[in-house]
Amino acid sequence: MKRHYNFSAGPATLPTEVMQQAADEMLDWHGSGMSVMEMSHRGKEFMSIYHDALQDLRDLMNIPSNYKILFMQGGAIAENAIIPMNLVGMKPQPATADYIHTGHWSGRSILDARKYCKVNIAATAETSHYTHVPARDTWKLSTDAAYVHICTNETIGGVEYHFTPDVGDVPLVADMSSQILSREVDVSRFGVIYGGAQKNIGPAGVTIVVVREDLLGHALPICPSAFDWKVVAENDSMFNTPPTYSIYIAGLVFKWLKRQGGVPAIEKVNIAKAALLYDYLDSTEFYRNPVAKDCRSRMNVPFSLHKESLNELFLDGAKERGLVQLKGHSSVGGMRASIYNAMPIEGVRALVDYMRDFEKQHG
Amino acid sequence: MKRHYNFSAGPATLPTEVMQQAADEMLDWHGSGMSVMEMSHRGKEFMSIYHDALQDLRDLMNIPSNYKILFMQGGAIAENAIIPMNLVGMKPQPATADYIHTGHWSGRSILDARKYCKVNIAATAETSHYTHVPARDTWKLSTDAAYVHICTNETIGGVEYHFTPDVGDVPLVADMSSQILSREVDVSRFGVIYGGAQKNIGPAGVTIVVVREDLLGHALPICPSAFDWKVVAENDSMFNTPPTYSIYIAGLVFKWLKRQGGVPAIEKVNIAKAALLYDYLDSTEFYRNPVAKDCRSRMNVPFSLHKESLNELFLDGAKERGLVQLKGHSSVGGMRASIYNAMPIEGVRALVDYMRDFEKQHG
């Protein structure tokens, strides 16, 4: 049994000790005679797992008591439709929502939003080919938007917000799929925070939604009951059978993160990991990251080799050293190193060492 | 480590050898250096898992080549809305859909359908308090329905269709959550078969949809992209990140079922298991199952004790013998033994032995 350093953008690497615990408990969770996968979601065993996960996430993110935490399904992509279905009803129809377009994923959010409201693209990074976050003072917000939507970290482009924009009293809605739990965030500045779990939380198949209570209860009549946040909240995320095993793994990851010292501690490590990789990238012409320096993602580092013909050789050599899933997204090409919470700094060091050696050999 | 006999209605017991394999492979799947949970859904490792699961399910159910198999999210409850969003567009709006009301779950399907179409309740088992399936010749189908919806096994009521109704050329849509893979079914008689996985397939969090190809491409404009069957089918269920680990476990269950001899073989075992339990129930006044004999479910056997005051004692004694999760659904009370594919006949024997002993002691 050998564990590689896995740079996948998601589903992504998880802490080895979490995987070990999951393996140990697979056939018989805490003497229950069952796997967590086999438990009724309404039984006392699973309820204890659920409540622990809920409280640990609340602790880790300092989520105020007037926010609900929902465990949903369908990932951020489904939530892109579920958000307008839940929020545009606060305004007369047809309502307007403001979107900031910073890359692939905010672009995808816009496409689904258009089914339910008028989308105002209040700012776009198109001019830089989506390699920066437009400064707040350039945003052209609507006068009567139902909400303002941002994607705080573009997983494909490797572009991250290093600030929380002030949008006044309009609810700020953030897709944090690949940023959540990687850094301190003031939840009270947001109306809704959502994300697929498969980056910093756990397995694909559970979506985290953190929503301020006053934003519940406005779902459009065409919103499926299972995706009406108020219904989900009133039923403790058990209106439909929740993805129990995924919530269990997420809970183990939350406890692991607490053992690491919580979000402030992991943020320090994440800053160090990102600096290690970007500093090396900036020291050479052999590799290149296209993102504006003050908007570079700490989680996803896309880079290209100066000769594209070396790509396959680079990936093969990396794999030989146990550095896997470095291939960039098909829409961008090149490489991408995703260095989420569960990637130890030793993994990033091993990557930089390899990149340096590869450069020496082929530079 | 002790494994109990687990009679949960879902999430439900899974084959011990599947759980063992999942534990063994948790940290390093087939020398990949990763857990399945950590794999990119687009990498060759997960793609091989996905294609195996797809083919094994097609083999097990004899799914014709003009049907697509989709792995979705949200369970049958979300699908209750997704079905009309995908099908009523075949007819002028507002369209009508026919529903057969046989209990709790078909009732839930009706509630969400009403958001998108006129629902005609073509038959209802209300008169028997939902303890039978109305005979086909009593159904009052519409002349122009977009589809006819049935729930082939009511998990709470313990009522099962032991026939496939003929509805002419109108697509027959079946919620088979708690029946799928338990018996032979002629898929070509259906337009859509769907179900949550958490009974006979695997962990909660993956929804199986088997849909005839001509029913794709009719989604209403308000259908979220992630739930438009055509979009899902064209993207091999990877339009959004699928619940990869749940699909992996489902795939292990499919291979286990093939090793048991497939659906015809497990159906024989299921018939024997159900007979064992119902024959005993019919032999005594101490316990009672309310369902019409020719509509009794092979999968979910609700029963009550003649004195309700004995319920807690019954459950405590059962647990002492390692017979767990027998408590009935809160809306019905009493007991329920769910005896899905993964429940061995020894488990049902142990239950009947216990019930007999309990009767002797308290009868």
PDB file of N, CA and C in Angstrom, chain A residues 32-62:
ATOM      1  N   SER A  32     -21.740  -0.823  16.532  1.00  0.00           N
ATOM      2  CA  SER A  32     -23.150  -0.827  16.119  1.00  0.00           C
ATOM      3  C   SER A  32     -23.499  -2.070  15.309  1.00  0.00           C
ATOM      4  N   GLY A  33     -22.459  -2.799  14.857  1.00  0.00           N
ATOM      5  CA  GLY A  33     -22.716  -3.958  14.002  1.00  0.00           C
ATOM      6  C   GLY A  33     -23.078  -3.597  12.580  1.00  0.00           C
ATOM      7  N   MET A  34     -22.861  -2.331  12.221  1.00  0.00           N
ATOM      8  CA  MET A  34     -23.231  -1.843  10.887  1.00  0.00           C
ATOM      9  C   MET A  34     -22.151  -0.890  10.363  1.00  0.00           C
ATOM     10  N   SER A  35     -22.078  -0.804   9.052  1.00  0.00           N
ATOM     11  CA  SER A  35     -21.348   0.298   8.431  1.00  0.00           C
ATOM     12  C   SER A  35     -22.203   1.562   8.521  1.00  0.00           C
ATOM     13  N   VAL A  36     -21.557   2.708   8.533  1.00  0.00           N
ATOM     14  CA  VAL A  36     -22.318   3.965   8.496  1.00  0.00           C
ATOM     15  C   VAL A  36     -23.230   3.993   7.263  1.00  0.00           C
ATOM     16  N   MET A  37     -22.760   3.392   6.193  1.00  0.00           N
ATOM     17  CA  MET A  37     -23.515   3.326   4.940  1.00  0.00           C
ATOM     18  C   MET A  37     -24.840   2.590   5.081  1.00  0.00           C
ATOM     19  N   GLU A  38     -24.940   1.755   6.110  1.00  0.00           N
ATOM     20  CA  GLU A  38     -26.102   0.877   6.265  1.00  0.00           C
ATOM     21  C   GLU A  38     -27.085   1.371   7.325  1.00  0.00           C
ATOM     22  N   MET A  39     -26.793   2.536   7.893  1.00  0.00           N
ATOM     23  CA  MET A  39     -27.620   3.027   9.005  1.00  0.00           C
ATOM     24  C   MET A  39     -28.814   3.821   8.502  1.00  0.00           C
ATOM     25  N   SER A  40     -29.946   3.637   9.128  1.00  0.00           N
ATOM     26  CA  SER A  40     -31.071   4.534   8.883  1.00  0.00           C
ATOM     27  C   SER A  40     -30.630   5.958   9.207  1.00  0.00           C
ATOM     28  N   HIS A  41     -31.006   6.878   8.322  1.00  0.00           N
ATOM     29  CA  HIS A  41     -30.608   8.272   8.571  1.00  0.00           C
ATOM     30  C   HIS A  41     -31.350   8.853   9.755  1.00  0.00           C
ATOM     31  N   ARG A  42     -32.397   8.175  10.223  1.00  0.00           N
ATOM     32  CA  ARG A  42     -33.162   8.697  11.358  1.00  0.00           C
ATOM     33  C   ARG A  42     -32.817   7.992  12.667  1.00  0.00           C
ATOM     34  N   GLY A  43     -31.930   7.028  12.613  1.00  0.00           N
ATOM     35  CA  GLY A  43     -31.537   6.305  13.826  1.00  0.00           C
ATOM     36  C   GLY A  43     -30.584   7.130  14.682  1.00  0.00           C
ATOM     37  N   LYS A  44     -30.426   6.731  15.947  1.00  0.00           N
ATOM     38  CA  LYS A  44     -29.622   7.557  16.859  1.00  0.00           C
ATOM     39  C   LYS A  44     -28.138   7.527  16.485  1.00  0.00           C
ATOM     40  N   GLU A  45     -27.674   6.426  15.874  1.00  0.00           N
ATOM     41  CA  GLU A  45     -26.259   6.370  15.491  1.00  0.00           C
ATOM     42  C   GLU A  45     -25.962   7.436  14.441  1.00  0.00           C
ATOM     43  N   PHE A  46     -26.730   7.431  13.346  1.00  0.00           N
ATOM     44  CA  PHE A  46     -26.426   8.419  12.317  1.00  0.00           C
ATOM     45  C   PHE A  46     -26.715   9.835  12.788  1.00  0.00           C
ATOM     46  N   MET A  47     -27.760  10.006  13.592  1.00  0.00           N
ATOM     47  CA  MET A  47     -28.078  11.356  14.074  1.00  0.00           C
ATOM     48  C   MET A  47     -26.890  11.935  14.856  1.00  0.00           C
ATOM     49  N   SER A  48     -26.190  11.099  15.596  1.00  0.00           N
ATOM     50  CA  SER A  48     -25.037  11.620  16.348  1.00  0.00           C
ATOM     51  C   SER A  48     -23.921  12.038  15.380  1.00  0.00           C
ATOM     52  N   ILE A  49     -23.753  11.271  14.313  1.00  0.00           N
ATOM     53  CA  ILE A  49     -22.742  11.624  13.296  1.00  0.00           C
ATOM     54  C   ILE A  49     -23.114  12.957  12.629  1.00  0.00           C
ATOM     55  N   TYR A  50     -24.387  13.070  12.295  1.00  0.00           N
ATOM     56  CA  TYR A  50     -24.891  14.281  11.622  1.00  0.00           C
ATOM     57  C   TYR A  50     -24.712  15.514  12.514  1.00  0.00           C
ATOM     58  N   HIS A  51     -25.128  15.404  13.781  1.00  0.00           N
ATOM     59  CA  HIS A  51     -25.047  16.574  14.658  1.00  0.00           C
ATOM     60  C   HIS A  51     -23.597  16.965  14.938  1.00  0.00           C
ATOM     61  N   ASP A  52     -22.719  15.994  15.052  1.00  0.00           N
ATOM     62  CA  ASP A  52     -21.301  16.308  15.224  1.00  0.00           C
ATOM     63  C   ASP A  52     -20.766  17.077  14.012  1.00  0.00           C
ATOM     64  N   ALA A  53     -21.101  16.595  12.827  1.00  0.00           N
ATOM     65  CA  ALA A  53     -20.599  17.236  11.602  1.00  0.00           C
ATOM     66  C   ALA A  53     -21.096  18.680  11.521  1.00  0.00           C
ATOM     67  N   LEU A  54     -22.368  18.848  11.836  1.00  0.00           N
ATOM     68  CA  LEU A  54     -22.980  20.171  11.798  1.00  0.00           C
ATOM     69  C   LEU A  54     -22.278  21.134  12.759  1.00  0.00           C
ATOM     70  N   GLN A  55     -22.079  20.670  13.988  1.00  0.00           N
ATOM     71  CA  GLN A  55     -21.490  21.540  15.001  1.00  0.00           C
ATOM     72  C   GLN A  55     -20.020  21.825  14.671  1.00  0.00           C
ATOM     73  N   ASP A  56     -19.313  20.813  14.216  1.00  0.00           N
ATOM     74  CA  ASP A  56     -17.894  21.011  13.899  1.00  0.00           C
ATOM     75  C   ASP A  56     -17.722  22.014  12.759  1.00  0.00           C
ATOM     76  N   LEU A  57     -18.596  21.941  11.752  1.00  0.00           N
ATOM     77  CA  LEU A  57     -18.499  22.907  10.657  1.00  0.00           C
ATOM     78  C   LEU A  57     -18.833  24.316  11.159  1.00  0.00           C
ATOM     79  N   ARG A  58     -19.851  24.388  12.026  1.00  0.00           N
ATOM     80  CA  ARG A  58     -20.215  25.693  12.587  1.00  0.00           C
ATOM     81  C   ARG A  58     -19.034  26.273  13.363  1.00  0.00           C
ATOM     82  N   ASP A  59     -18.390  25.446  14.162  1.00  0.00           N
ATOM     83  CA  ASP A  59     -17.217  25.899  14.933  1.00  0.00           C
ATOM     84  C   ASP A  59     -16.095  26.350  13.995  1.00  0.00           C
ATOM     85  N   LEU A  60     -15.788  25.509  13.016  1.00  0.00           N
ATOM     86  CA  LEU A  60     -14.633  25.773  12.151  1.00  0.00           C
ATOM     87  C   LEU A  60     -14.785  27.086  11.388  1.00  0.00           C
ATOM     88  N   MET A  61     -16.012  27.364  10.918  1.00  0.00           N
ATOM     89  CA  MET A  61     -16.233  28.562  10.114  1.00  0.00           C
ATOM     90  C   MET A  61     -16.796  29.720  10.928  1.00  0.00           C
ATOM     91  N   ASN A  62     -16.955  29.518  12.245  1.00  0.00           N
ATOM     92  CA  ASN A  62     -17.599  30.552  13.070  1.00  0.00           C
ATOM     93  C   ASN A  62     -18.916  31.005  12.462  1.00  0.00           C
TER      94      ASN A  62
END
